[in-house]
Amino acid sequence: MSFVDIAHLTKRFGGHTAVNEVSFQVPQGSTLALLGPSGCGKTTILRCLAGLETPDGGRIEIGGKTVFDRASATDLMPEKRELGIVFQSYAVWPHMTVAENVAFPLKVRGVGAKERLAKASAMLETVGLKGFENRSATLVSGGQQQRIALARALVHEPRLVLFDEALSNLDAALREHMRLELRLLQERLGFTAIYVTHDQAEAFGLADTVVLMNQGRIETAGPARAVFARPATGFVARFFGLNVLEARMIGPVAGTDQVEVALNEQFTLRGIAGDGLDMTKGKPVLACVRKESVRAGTSPLPGSLPGTIEAVSFQGVAEEYIVAVHGISLRAIQPAAGFRRGDAVHVGMTPEDWIVLP
């Protein structure tokens, strides 16, 4: 059942169209991530949902209630939309205690002092801050401020919670920890969530559905695993960090879903045909492969190709290489093998590793 329904949402700033005819739905109790580079329109969509921006067109429904409809001039105030928001900056009030920060949404709704303190304390316990009620909100760590902001967004029991780059100010280890905690908290409380992020690890770690934005439009959308496994366009492949190489179509491989393409006169390969692919011989295409699927080793394997290590970046348990194969440079990530620049290697890839896109 759809809980959030956005139809043909459009928002302009002067002559710039920040959001262009965007439509998607979010089922009740699920999580959707709006993912994309800076300036793609994802935060503008979130602000339109929250009532902080007025769209120029389209319709927004939350929980079966129309909160914005350009055609009927409906535009509910933010406090009437029954949602919570966690901002990137946390926005805790320095003149209030932790409990007063969390209880503030209840105060503006007219809840009595005793009841709002009890609810604030219960929510602080839920997010792991029991005993912090009387501390100054600015005399705690960044991770604890993020939990305060989360507790404040949840204390009035909203059915929808919006997260605007909410984890980006945390260090890498704390971000990973909070991703798991947020997943567990959502399962326990049952709210619907929409995350805005530029971090693909965050999007895939938190969301059931991923919507990847590009210049105000949806580039691709679907279940997180499907969006990751089968990039739909060259933009998607590049955003997810695949090797994206210009090639020429040779033709389909009979009896399979594969095609053969040429990267240059020496280097031909087979890959899975993407949607909408023109298989006319000589047609320009993009051959894409994940860095994790380019395997460099010292021993030849069936189908492997000779290569040379051009650059090495040590990353702890893994190493990233640039390896040259028949005049083509490929990036590879694999467990640290100790290769050095100039080393001769054998490079293994399978047709299933490659996807060929228009």
GROMACS .gro file of C-alpha atoms in nm:
model
  358
    1MET     CA    1   0.000   0.000   0.000
    2SER     CA    2   0.139   0.338  -0.102
    3PHE     CA    3   0.192   0.576   0.192
    4VAL     CA    4   0.368   0.858   0.004
    5ASP     CA    5   0.255   0.936  -0.349
    6ILE     CA    6   0.434   1.205  -0.550
    7ALA     CA    7   0.299   1.276  -0.898
    8HIS     CA    8   0.454   1.505  -1.163
    9LEU     CA    9   0.631   1.718  -0.903
   10THR     CA   10   0.797   2.025  -1.053
   11LYS     CA   11   0.992   2.303  -0.882
   12ARG     CA   12   1.167   2.597  -1.047
   13PHE     CA   13   1.401   2.861  -0.911
   14GLY     CA   14   1.390   3.145  -1.161
   15GLY     CA   15   1.482   2.998  -1.497
   16HIS     CA   16   1.630   2.680  -1.344
   17THR     CA   17   1.410   2.370  -1.314
   18ALA     CA   18   1.538   2.193  -1.002
   19VAL     CA   19   1.275   1.915  -1.009
   20ASN     CA   20   1.119   1.818  -1.341
   21GLU     CA   21   0.800   1.606  -1.350
   22VAL     CA   22   0.915   1.361  -1.080
   23SER     CA   23   0.678   1.080  -0.975
   24PHE     CA   24   0.730   0.795  -0.728
   25GLN     CA   25   0.556   0.608  -0.445
   26VAL     CA   26   0.674   0.484  -0.107
   27PRO     CA   27   0.494   0.186   0.052
   28GLN     CA   28   0.392   0.215   0.416
   29GLY     CA   29   0.668   0.120   0.660
   30SER     CA   30   0.937   0.106   0.391
   31THR     CA   31   1.242   0.321   0.320
   32LEU     CA   32   1.325   0.508   0.002
   33ALA     CA   33   1.656   0.679  -0.068
   34LEU     CA   34   1.683   0.981  -0.296
   35LEU     CA   35   2.038   0.944  -0.422
   36GLY     CA   36   2.245   1.159  -0.653
   37PRO     CA   37   2.519   1.420  -0.691
   38SER     CA   38   2.493   1.776  -0.560
   39GLY     CA   39   2.239   1.984  -0.749
   40CYS     CA   40   2.037   1.691  -0.884
   41GLY     CA   41   1.714   1.796  -0.706
   42LYS     CA   42   1.694   1.543  -0.423
   43THR     CA   43   1.693   1.794  -0.134
   44THR     CA   44   1.440   2.012  -0.318
   45ILE     CA   45   1.204   1.713  -0.338
   46LEU     CA   46   1.245   1.658   0.036
   47ARG     CA   47   1.173   2.022   0.113
   48CYS     CA   48   0.863   2.013  -0.106
   49LEU     CA   49   0.745   1.705   0.083
   50ALA     CA   50   0.800   1.881   0.414
   51GLY     CA   51   0.620   2.198   0.304
   52LEU     CA   52   0.937   2.408   0.324
   53GLU     CA   53   0.922   2.481  -0.051
   54THR     CA   54   0.612   2.539  -0.264
   55PRO     CA   55   0.622   2.335  -0.586
   56ASP     CA   56   0.525   2.485  -0.921
   57GLY     CA   57   0.332   2.177  -1.026
   58GLY     CA   58   0.224   1.829  -0.929
   59ARG     CA   59   0.063   1.657  -0.633
   60ILE     CA   60   0.184   1.514  -0.300
   61GLU     CA   61  -0.016   1.270  -0.086
   62ILE     CA   62   0.093   1.145   0.257
   63GLY     CA   63  -0.105   0.870   0.424
   64GLY     CA   64  -0.395   0.911   0.182
   65LYS     CA   65  -0.420   1.285   0.252
   66THR     CA   66  -0.339   1.541  -0.017
   67VAL     CA   67  -0.089   1.785   0.134
   68PHE     CA   68  -0.010   1.964  -0.192
   69ASP     CA   69  -0.198   1.986  -0.521
   70ARG     CA   70  -0.128   2.266  -0.764
   71ALA     CA   71  -0.451   2.206  -0.954
   72SER     CA   72  -0.675   2.250  -0.648
   73ALA     CA   73  -0.449   2.508  -0.474
   74THR     CA   74  -0.398   2.274  -0.175
   75ASP     CA   75  -0.084   2.344   0.030
   76LEU     CA   76  -0.082   2.228   0.393
   77MET     CA   77   0.153   2.396   0.640
   78PRO     CA   78   0.451   2.184   0.751
   79GLU     CA   79   0.306   2.123   1.100
   80LYS     CA   80  -0.011   1.981   0.943
   81ARG     CA   81   0.174   1.714   0.744
   82GLU     CA   82   0.242   1.482   1.041
   83LEU     CA   83   0.606   1.417   0.965
   84GLY     CA   84   0.945   1.448   1.132
   85ILE     CA   85   1.267   1.584   0.983
   86VAL     CA   86   1.630   1.516   1.071
   87PHE     CA   87   1.861   1.775   0.915
   88GLN     CA   88   2.229   1.748   0.827
   89SER     CA   89   2.321   2.015   1.085
   90TYR     CA   90   2.116   1.848   1.368
   91ALA     CA   91   1.984   2.198   1.458
   92VAL     CA   92   1.984   2.143   1.834
   93TRP     CA   93   1.902   2.452   2.039
   94PRO     CA   94   2.201   2.548   2.259
   95HIS     CA   95   1.991   2.722   2.526
   96MET     CA   96   1.790   2.404   2.596
   97THR     CA   97   1.872   2.081   2.771
   98VAL     CA   98   1.867   1.753   2.583
   99ALA     CA   99   1.518   1.672   2.715
  100GLU     CA  100   1.386   2.020   2.627
  101ASN     CA  101   1.518   1.982   2.272
  102VAL     CA  102   1.347   1.648   2.228
  103ALA     CA  103   1.021   1.764   2.391
  104PHE     CA  104   0.990   2.082   2.185
  105PRO     CA  105   0.765   1.934   1.911
  106LEU     CA  106   0.525   1.826   2.186
  107LYS     CA  107   0.534   2.171   2.346
  108VAL     CA  108   0.427   2.345   2.023
  109ARG     CA  109   0.143   2.092   1.997
  110GLY     CA  110   0.015   2.191   2.341
  111VAL     CA  111   0.113   1.875   2.530
  112GLY     CA  112   0.141   1.927   2.905
  113ALA     CA  113   0.484   1.957   3.072
  114LYS     CA  114   0.464   1.628   3.265
  115GLU     CA  115   0.352   1.424   2.964
  116ARG     CA  116   0.604   1.572   2.723
  117LEU     CA  117   0.891   1.511   2.969
  118ALA     CA  118   0.784   1.149   3.007
  119LYS     CA  119   0.764   1.101   2.629
  120ALA     CA  120   1.097   1.275   2.574
  121SER     CA  121   1.265   1.051   2.833
  122ALA     CA  122   1.117   0.739   2.675
  123MET     CA  123   1.238   0.843   2.330
  124LEU     CA  124   1.585   0.925   2.460
  125GLU     CA  125   1.601   0.574   2.604
  126THR     CA  126   1.496   0.436   2.265
  127VAL     CA  127   1.787   0.611   2.089
  128GLY     CA  128   2.037   0.515   2.360
  129LEU     CA  129   2.058   0.846   2.550
  130LYS     CA  130   1.895   0.752   2.880
  131GLY     CA  131   2.043   0.970   3.157
  132PHE     CA  132   2.126   1.260   2.925
  133GLU     CA  133   1.799   1.448   2.988
  134ASN     CA  134   1.943   1.737   3.189
  135ARG     CA  135   2.265   1.791   2.998
  136SER     CA  136   2.322   2.091   2.775
  137ALA     CA  137   2.253   1.984   2.416
  138THR     CA  138   2.581   2.138   2.296
  139LEU     CA  139   2.798   1.959   2.555
  140VAL     CA  140   2.763   1.618   2.391
  141SER     CA  141   2.938   1.459   2.092
  142GLY     CA  142   2.835   1.494   1.729
  143GLY     CA  143   2.698   1.140   1.728
  144GLN     CA  144   2.492   1.212   2.040
  145GLN     CA  145   2.359   1.536   1.886
  146GLN     CA  146   2.250   1.331   1.587
  147ARG     CA  147   2.059   1.100   1.824
  148ILE     CA  148   1.897   1.403   1.990
  149ALA     CA  149   1.782   1.527   1.649
  150LEU     CA  150   1.646   1.180   1.571
  151ALA     CA  151   1.462   1.158   1.903
  152ARG     CA  152   1.311   1.503   1.846
  153ALA     CA  153   1.190   1.398   1.499
  154LEU     CA  154   1.027   1.083   1.639
  155VAL     CA  155   0.885   1.198   1.974
  156HIS     CA  156   0.547   1.307   1.834
  157GLU     CA  157   0.511   0.968   1.662
  158PRO     CA  158   0.510   1.082   1.297
  159ARG     CA  159   0.415   0.832   1.032
  160LEU     CA  160   0.676   0.971   0.793
  161VAL     CA  161   1.034   1.076   0.878
  162LEU     CA  162   1.257   1.268   0.635
  163PHE     CA  163   1.637   1.254   0.664
  164ASP     CA  164   1.837   1.524   0.483
  165GLU     CA  165   2.201   1.401   0.465
  166ALA     CA  166   2.150   1.319   0.832
  167LEU     CA  167   2.465   1.106   0.871
  168SER     CA  168   2.709   1.307   0.659
  169ASN     CA  169   2.863   1.498   0.953
  170LEU     CA  170   2.957   1.180   1.138
  171ASP     CA  171   3.292   1.003   1.102
  172ALA     CA  172   3.302   0.687   0.888
  173ALA     CA  173   3.287   0.435   1.174
  174LEU     CA  174   2.995   0.613   1.345
  175ARG     CA  175   2.809   0.643   1.013
  176GLU     CA  176   2.824   0.266   0.966
  177HIS     CA  177   2.705   0.211   1.324
  178MET     CA  178   2.416   0.456   1.289
  179ARG     CA  179   2.303   0.299   0.960
  180LEU     CA  180   2.243  -0.030   1.139
  181GLU     CA  181   2.080   0.141   1.437
  182LEU     CA  182   1.843   0.341   1.215
  183ARG     CA  183   1.742   0.023   1.032
  184LEU     CA  184   1.662  -0.151   1.362
  185LEU     CA  185   1.482   0.155   1.500
  186GLN     CA  186   1.260   0.182   1.194
  187GLU     CA  187   1.167  -0.186   1.215
  188ARG     CA  188   1.079  -0.139   1.583
  189LEU     CA  189   0.874   0.181   1.543
  190GLY     CA  190   0.728   0.111   1.199
  191PHE     CA  191   0.757   0.459   1.047
  192THR     CA  192   0.800   0.526   0.675
  193ALA     CA  193   1.131   0.696   0.586
  194ILE     CA  194   1.280   0.894   0.300
  195TYR     CA  195   1.654   0.959   0.301
  196VAL     CA  196   1.835   1.219   0.092
  197THR     CA  197   2.199   1.127   0.041
  198HIS     CA  198   2.488   1.149  -0.205
  199ASP     CA  199   2.650   0.842  -0.042
  200GLN     CA  200   2.562   0.521  -0.225
  201ALA     CA  201   2.673   0.302   0.067
  202GLU     CA  202   2.427   0.489   0.289
  203ALA     CA  203   2.147   0.457   0.032
  204PHE     CA  204   2.196   0.083  -0.015
  205GLY     CA  205   2.248   0.024   0.358
  206LEU     CA  206   1.925   0.197   0.459
  207ALA     CA  207   1.677   0.179   0.174
  208ASP     CA  208   1.442  -0.080   0.026
  209THR     CA  209   1.403   0.136  -0.286
  210VAL     CA  210   1.660   0.367  -0.444
  211VAL     CA  211   1.573   0.661  -0.671
  212LEU     CA  212   1.882   0.799  -0.848
  213MET     CA  213   1.837   1.160  -0.959
  214ASN     CA  214   2.013   1.341  -1.242
  215GLN     CA  215   1.953   1.710  -1.325
  216GLY     CA  216   1.606   1.720  -1.174
  217ARG     CA  217   1.481   1.395  -1.326
  218ILE     CA  218   1.477   1.031  -1.216
  219GLU     CA  219   1.762   0.850  -1.393
  220THR     CA  220   1.668   0.509  -1.253
  221ALA     CA  221   1.457   0.370  -0.969
  222GLY     CA  222   1.383   0.029  -0.821
  223PRO     CA  223   1.470  -0.218  -0.545
  224ALA     CA  224   1.814  -0.136  -0.404
  225ARG     CA  225   1.973  -0.466  -0.506
  226ALA     CA  226   1.838  -0.446  -0.863
  227VAL     CA  227   1.951  -0.084  -0.910
  228PHE     CA  228   2.299  -0.179  -0.789
  229ALA     CA  229   2.330  -0.505  -0.986
  230ARG     CA  230   2.212  -0.378  -1.326
  231PRO     CA  231   2.299  -0.012  -1.393
  232ALA     CA  232   2.041   0.120  -1.639
  233THR     CA  233   2.244   0.395  -1.809
  234GLY     CA  234   2.598   0.520  -1.849
  235PHE     CA  235   2.529   0.790  -1.588
  236VAL     CA  236   2.423   0.525  -1.336
  237ALA     CA  237   2.728   0.312  -1.408
  238ARG     CA  238   2.964   0.607  -1.367
  239PHE     CA  239   2.791   0.722  -1.047
  240PHE     CA  240   2.833   0.374  -0.897
  241GLY     CA  241   3.203   0.375  -0.987
  242LEU     CA  242   3.212   0.114  -1.263
  243ASN     CA  243   3.470   0.116  -1.540
  244VAL     CA  244   3.276   0.274  -1.830
  245LEU     CA  245   3.451   0.234  -2.165
  246GLU     CA  246   3.357   0.348  -2.513
  247ALA     CA  247   3.323   0.057  -2.755
  248ARG     CA  248   3.176  -0.047  -3.092
  249MET     CA  249   2.909  -0.310  -3.141
  250ILE     CA  250   3.011  -0.629  -3.322
  251GLY     CA  251   2.678  -0.804  -3.279
  252PRO     CA  252   2.461  -1.037  -3.069
  253VAL     CA  253   2.591  -1.377  -2.958
  254ALA     CA  254   2.348  -1.636  -3.093
  255GLY     CA  255   2.140  -1.822  -2.834
  256THR     CA  256   2.238  -1.590  -2.542
  257ASP     CA  257   2.151  -1.250  -2.395
  258GLN     CA  258   2.508  -1.142  -2.467
  259VAL     CA  259   2.665  -0.919  -2.728
  260GLU     CA  260   3.020  -0.891  -2.855
  261VAL     CA  261   3.186  -0.549  -2.867
  262ALA     CA  262   3.529  -0.410  -2.953
  263LEU     CA  263   3.716  -0.169  -2.726
  264ASN     CA  264   3.993  -0.141  -2.987
  265GLU     CA  265   4.141  -0.355  -3.261
  266GLN     CA  266   4.307  -0.589  -3.010
  267PHE     CA  267   4.047  -0.603  -2.732
  268THR     CA  268   3.706  -0.759  -2.793
  269LEU     CA  269   3.477  -0.894  -2.523
  270ARG     CA  270   3.132  -1.034  -2.455
  271GLY     CA  271   2.886  -0.883  -2.209
  272ILE     CA  272   2.521  -0.880  -2.104
  273ALA     CA  273   2.304  -0.663  -2.327
  274GLY     CA  274   2.139  -0.374  -2.140
  275ASP     CA  275   1.786  -0.252  -2.209
  276GLY     CA  276   1.732  -0.052  -2.527
  277LEU     CA  277   2.062  -0.156  -2.681
  278ASP     CA  278   2.098  -0.105  -3.059
  279MET     CA  279   2.285  -0.413  -3.187
  280THR     CA  280   2.368  -0.268  -3.527
  281LYS     CA  281   2.728  -0.349  -3.618
  282GLY     CA  282   2.957  -0.052  -3.560
  283LYS     CA  283   2.712   0.128  -3.330
  284PRO     CA  284   2.881   0.320  -3.042
  285VAL     CA  285   2.809   0.157  -2.704
  286LEU     CA  286   2.938   0.165  -2.347
  287ALA     CA  287   3.104  -0.143  -2.198
  288CYS     CA  288   3.082  -0.137  -1.817
  289VAL     CA  289   3.243  -0.357  -1.552
  290ARG     CA  290   3.273  -0.325  -1.175
  291LYS     CA  291   3.617  -0.268  -1.029
  292GLU     CA  292   3.561  -0.569  -0.803
  293SER     CA  293   3.508  -0.789  -1.111
  294VAL     CA  294   3.849  -0.710  -1.265
  295ARG     CA  295   4.073  -0.976  -1.111
  296ALA     CA  296   4.451  -0.944  -1.137
  297GLY     CA  297   4.672  -1.241  -1.049
  298THR     CA  298   5.011  -1.398  -1.109
  299SER     CA  299   4.881  -1.722  -1.264
  300PRO     CA  300   4.700  -1.751  -1.598
  301LEU     CA  301   4.340  -1.871  -1.582
  302PRO     CA  302   4.109  -1.981  -1.866
  303GLY     CA  303   4.015  -1.668  -2.060
  304SER     CA  304   4.250  -1.436  -1.872
  305LEU     CA  305   4.441  -1.163  -2.054
  306PRO     CA  306   4.795  -1.029  -2.007
  307GLY     CA  307   4.812  -0.695  -1.829
  308THR     CA  308   5.049  -0.451  -1.660
  309ILE     CA  309   4.998  -0.271  -1.329
  310GLU     CA  310   5.007   0.105  -1.394
  311ALA     CA  311   4.924   0.236  -1.043
  312VAL     CA  312   4.861   0.100  -0.694
  313SER     CA  313   4.662   0.247  -0.403
  314PHE     CA  314   4.685   0.059  -0.073
  315GLN     CA  315   4.357   0.073   0.123
  316GLY     CA  316   4.423  -0.156   0.418
  317VAL     CA  317   4.257  -0.492   0.359
  318ALA     CA  318   4.222  -0.410  -0.013
  319GLU     CA  319   4.423  -0.248  -0.288
  320GLU     CA  320   4.303  -0.052  -0.591
  321TYR     CA  321   4.495  -0.090  -0.915
  322ILE     CA  322   4.498   0.065  -1.257
  323VAL     CA  323   4.587  -0.220  -1.490
  324ALA     CA  324   4.651  -0.188  -1.865
  325VAL     CA  325   4.506  -0.460  -2.090
  326HIS     CA  326   4.565  -0.432  -2.466
  327GLY     CA  327   4.599  -0.054  -2.439
  328ILE     CA  328   4.288  -0.011  -2.221
  329SER     CA  329   4.322   0.107  -1.858
  330LEU     CA  330   4.091  -0.068  -1.609
  331ARG     CA  331   4.046   0.000  -1.240
  332ALA     CA  332   4.043  -0.303  -1.011
  333ILE     CA  333   3.978  -0.349  -0.639
  334GLN     CA  334   4.069  -0.674  -0.464
  335PRO     CA  335   4.231  -0.807  -0.145
  336ALA     CA  336   4.581  -0.671  -0.103
  337ALA     CA  337   4.821  -0.872  -0.319
  338GLY     CA  338   5.131  -0.653  -0.297
  339PHE     CA  339   5.157  -0.574  -0.669
  340ARG     CA  340   5.385  -0.288  -0.770
  341ARG     CA  341   5.380  -0.048  -1.062
  342GLY     CA  342   5.513  -0.223  -1.372
  343ASP     CA  343   5.430  -0.578  -1.259
  344ALA     CA  344   5.303  -0.815  -1.528
  345VAL     CA  345   4.976  -0.983  -1.430
  346HIS     CA  346   4.698  -1.196  -1.574
  347VAL     CA  347   4.357  -1.027  -1.574
  348GLY     CA  348   4.042  -1.237  -1.550
  349MET     CA  349   3.689  -1.122  -1.638
  350THR     CA  350   3.382  -1.314  -1.755
  351PRO     CA  351   3.101  -1.208  -1.993
  352GLU     CA  352   2.867  -1.205  -1.691
  353ASP     CA  353   3.086  -0.933  -1.535
  354TRP     CA  354   3.026  -0.691  -1.824
  355ILE     CA  355   2.710  -0.500  -1.910
  356VAL     CA  356   2.679  -0.322  -2.245
  357LEU     CA  357   2.468  -0.006  -2.251
  358PRO     CA  358   2.354   0.240  -2.518
   0.00000   0.00000   0.00000
